[in-house]
Coordinates of C-alpha atoms and ligand atoms in Angstrom, one line a residue:
X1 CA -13.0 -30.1 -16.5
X2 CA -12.8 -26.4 -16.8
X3 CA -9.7 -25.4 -19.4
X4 CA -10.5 -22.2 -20.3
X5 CA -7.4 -19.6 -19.2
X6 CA -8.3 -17.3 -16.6
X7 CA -8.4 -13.8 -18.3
X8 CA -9.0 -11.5 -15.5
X9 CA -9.5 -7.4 -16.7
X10 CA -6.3 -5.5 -15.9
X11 CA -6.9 -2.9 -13.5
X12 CA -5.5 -0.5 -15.8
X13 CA -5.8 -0.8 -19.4
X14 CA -4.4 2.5 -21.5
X15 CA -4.6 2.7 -25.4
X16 CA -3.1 4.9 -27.4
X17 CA -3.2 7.7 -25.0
X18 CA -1.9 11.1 -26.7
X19 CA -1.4 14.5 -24.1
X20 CA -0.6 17.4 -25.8
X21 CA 0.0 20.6 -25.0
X22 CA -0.3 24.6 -26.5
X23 CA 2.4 26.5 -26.9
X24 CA 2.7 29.8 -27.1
X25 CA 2.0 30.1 -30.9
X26 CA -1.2 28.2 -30.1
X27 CA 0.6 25.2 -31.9
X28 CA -0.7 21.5 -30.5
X29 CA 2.4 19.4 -29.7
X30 CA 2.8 16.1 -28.3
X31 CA 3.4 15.3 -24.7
X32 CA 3.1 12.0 -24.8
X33 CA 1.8 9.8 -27.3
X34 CA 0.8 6.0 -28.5
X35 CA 0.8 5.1 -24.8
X36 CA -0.1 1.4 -24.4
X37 CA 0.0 -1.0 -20.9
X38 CA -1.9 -2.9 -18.7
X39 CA -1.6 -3.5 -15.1
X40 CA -3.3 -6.4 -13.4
X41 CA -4.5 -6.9 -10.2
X42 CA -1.5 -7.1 -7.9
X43 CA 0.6 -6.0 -10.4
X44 CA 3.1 -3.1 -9.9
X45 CA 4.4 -1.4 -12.5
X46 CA 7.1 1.2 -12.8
X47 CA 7.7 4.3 -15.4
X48 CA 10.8 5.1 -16.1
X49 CA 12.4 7.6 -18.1
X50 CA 14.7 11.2 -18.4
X51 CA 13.1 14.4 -16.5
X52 CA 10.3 15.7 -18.9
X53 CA 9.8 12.4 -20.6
X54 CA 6.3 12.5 -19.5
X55 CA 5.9 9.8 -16.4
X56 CA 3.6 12.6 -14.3
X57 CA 1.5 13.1 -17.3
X58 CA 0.9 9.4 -18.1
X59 CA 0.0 9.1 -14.3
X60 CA -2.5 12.1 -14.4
X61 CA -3.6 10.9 -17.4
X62 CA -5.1 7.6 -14.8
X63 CA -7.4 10.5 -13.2
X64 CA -8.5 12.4 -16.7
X65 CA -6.7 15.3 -15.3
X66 CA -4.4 16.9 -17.7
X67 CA -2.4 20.2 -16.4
X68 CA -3.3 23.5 -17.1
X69 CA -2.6 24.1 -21.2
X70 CA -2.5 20.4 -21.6
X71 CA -5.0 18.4 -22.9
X72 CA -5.8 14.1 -23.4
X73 CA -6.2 14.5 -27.2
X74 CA -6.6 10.7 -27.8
X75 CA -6.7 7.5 -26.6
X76 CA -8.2 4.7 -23.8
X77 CA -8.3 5.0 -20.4
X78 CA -9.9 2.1 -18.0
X79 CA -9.0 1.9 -14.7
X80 CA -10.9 0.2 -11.9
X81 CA -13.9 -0.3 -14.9
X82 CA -14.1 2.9 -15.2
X83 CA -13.9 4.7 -18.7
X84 CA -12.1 7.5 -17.8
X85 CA -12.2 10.0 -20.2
X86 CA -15.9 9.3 -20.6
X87 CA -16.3 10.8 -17.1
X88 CA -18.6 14.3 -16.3
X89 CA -16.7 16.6 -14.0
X90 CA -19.2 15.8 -11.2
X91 CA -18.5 12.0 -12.2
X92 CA -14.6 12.7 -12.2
X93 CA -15.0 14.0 -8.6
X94 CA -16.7 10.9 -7.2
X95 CA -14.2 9.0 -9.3
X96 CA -10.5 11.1 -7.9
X97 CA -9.5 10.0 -4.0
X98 CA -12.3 7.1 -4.1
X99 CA -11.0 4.6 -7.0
X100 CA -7.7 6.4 -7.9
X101 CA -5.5 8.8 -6.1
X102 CA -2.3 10.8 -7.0
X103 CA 0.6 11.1 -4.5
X104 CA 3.5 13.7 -5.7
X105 CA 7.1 12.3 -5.2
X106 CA 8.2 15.2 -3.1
X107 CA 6.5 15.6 0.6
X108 CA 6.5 19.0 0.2
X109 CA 4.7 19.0 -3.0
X110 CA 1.8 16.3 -1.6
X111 CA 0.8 18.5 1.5
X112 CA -1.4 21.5 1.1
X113 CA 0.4 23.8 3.6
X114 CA -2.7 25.4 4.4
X115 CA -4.2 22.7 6.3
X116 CA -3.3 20.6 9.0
X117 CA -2.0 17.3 8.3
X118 CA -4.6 15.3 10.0
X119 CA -7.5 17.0 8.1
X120 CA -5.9 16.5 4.9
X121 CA -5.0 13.0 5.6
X122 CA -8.6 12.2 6.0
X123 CA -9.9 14.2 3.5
X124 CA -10.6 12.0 0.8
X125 CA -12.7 9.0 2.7
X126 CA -14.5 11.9 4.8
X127 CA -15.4 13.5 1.1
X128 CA -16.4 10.3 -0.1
X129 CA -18.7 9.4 2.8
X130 CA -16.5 6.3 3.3
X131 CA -15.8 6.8 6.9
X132 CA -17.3 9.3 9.0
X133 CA -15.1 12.3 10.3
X134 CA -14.4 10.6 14.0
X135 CA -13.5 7.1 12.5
X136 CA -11.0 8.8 10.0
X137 CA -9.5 10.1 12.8
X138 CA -9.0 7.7 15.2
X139 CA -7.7 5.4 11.9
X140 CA -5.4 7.4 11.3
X141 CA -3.8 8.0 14.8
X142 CA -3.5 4.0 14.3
X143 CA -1.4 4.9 11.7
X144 CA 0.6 7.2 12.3
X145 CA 1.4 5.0 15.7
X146 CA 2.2 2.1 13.2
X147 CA 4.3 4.9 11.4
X148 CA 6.3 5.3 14.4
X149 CA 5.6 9.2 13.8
X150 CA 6.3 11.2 17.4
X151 CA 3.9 12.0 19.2
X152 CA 1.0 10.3 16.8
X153 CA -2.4 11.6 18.7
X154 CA -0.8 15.4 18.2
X155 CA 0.6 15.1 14.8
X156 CA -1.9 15.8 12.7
X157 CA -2.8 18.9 14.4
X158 CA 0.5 20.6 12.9
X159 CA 0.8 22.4 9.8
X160 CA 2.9 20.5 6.9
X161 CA 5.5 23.3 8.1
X162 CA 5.7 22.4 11.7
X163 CA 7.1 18.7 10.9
X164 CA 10.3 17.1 9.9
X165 CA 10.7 16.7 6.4
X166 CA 12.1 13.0 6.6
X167 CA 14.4 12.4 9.8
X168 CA 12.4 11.4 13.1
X169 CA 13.1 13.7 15.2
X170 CA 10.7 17.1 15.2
Ligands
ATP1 N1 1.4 22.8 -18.1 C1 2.2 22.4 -19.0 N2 2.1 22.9 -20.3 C2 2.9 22.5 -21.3 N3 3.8 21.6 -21.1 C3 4.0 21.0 -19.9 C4 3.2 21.4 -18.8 N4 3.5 20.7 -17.7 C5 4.5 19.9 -18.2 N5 4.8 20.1 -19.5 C6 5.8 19.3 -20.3 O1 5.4 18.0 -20.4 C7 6.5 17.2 -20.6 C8 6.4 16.0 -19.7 O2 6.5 16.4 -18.4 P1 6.3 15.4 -17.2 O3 6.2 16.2 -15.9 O4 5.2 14.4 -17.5 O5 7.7 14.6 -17.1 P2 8.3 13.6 -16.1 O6 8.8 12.4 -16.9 O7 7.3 13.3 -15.0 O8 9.6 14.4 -15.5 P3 10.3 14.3 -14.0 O9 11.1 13.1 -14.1 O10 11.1 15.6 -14.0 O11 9.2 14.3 -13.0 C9 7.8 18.0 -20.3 O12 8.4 18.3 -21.6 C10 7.2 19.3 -19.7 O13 7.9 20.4 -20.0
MG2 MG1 7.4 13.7 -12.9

């Protein structure tokens, strides 16, 4: 008989993550710091805490991305086996929209307004060579039918602009 526990990797494993920041004196401050969870496989776990506590930079922290004056001083990042702050920038790009992917809270903020919504819907798994453009595109038609968007074979050829922001009517 087989006893031994079933100790599956987490998904997400970050160690002592530190982002810091400059400010204007050129002065390195904490963002964040001694940053420890893991998530498991069908796990779901939620941040919480007051504006500015530093959620958003934990999560971009999951994609080695840290914003502009910001920087991951410290720590371990795994996520999907992937030691991400060992990543290349050509490595990070293969890595961003193909094993992890951002989605900003506000719809306005997750839309690039210069592009129409369908394109940028199937951006990332025409980029990635997972699907090819014409596949992407019926797929998601399908969902935005699912979605019970109006009019879902159109949609996506409006600008973020041209839509509803949440009620159904457009
Ligand atoms: N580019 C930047 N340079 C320096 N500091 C920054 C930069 N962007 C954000 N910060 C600071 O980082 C800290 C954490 O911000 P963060 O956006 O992670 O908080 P949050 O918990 O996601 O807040 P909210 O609930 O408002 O979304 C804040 O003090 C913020 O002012
Ligand atoms: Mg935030």
């Amino acid at each position: 008989m087989n006893v031994t526990p079933h100790t599956a990797m987490p998904v997400i494993s970050v160690d002592k993550l530190r982002v810091t920041a400059q400010t204007d004196k050129g002065e390195e401050i904490d963002l964040v710091s001694d940053i420890r969870f893991t998530v498991q496989k069908g796990e779901v776990l939620a941040l919480i805490g007051e504006s500015g506590s530093g959620k958003t930079t934990i999560a971009m922290a999951l994609m080695g991305y840290a914003r502009t004056g910001c920087r991951i001083a410290e720590g371990n990042i795994h996520v999907a086996g992937t030691d991400v702050t060992s990543l290349t920038p050509a490595q990070l790009r293969a890595f961003r929209g193909n094993k992890v992917s951002y989605i900003a809270q506000s719809a306005a903020a997750s839309f690039n307004p210069g592009m129409k919504i369908l394109d940028q819907v199937i951006e990332p798994v025409v980029i990635h060579g997972t699907m090819t453009r014409k596949a992407a595109k019926a797929k998601a038609i399908d969902l935005f039918r699912e979605l019970a968007l109006p009019n879902p074979d159109t949609i996506g050829d409006r600008f973020p602009h041209q839509v509803s922001g949440g009620s159904y009517s457009v």
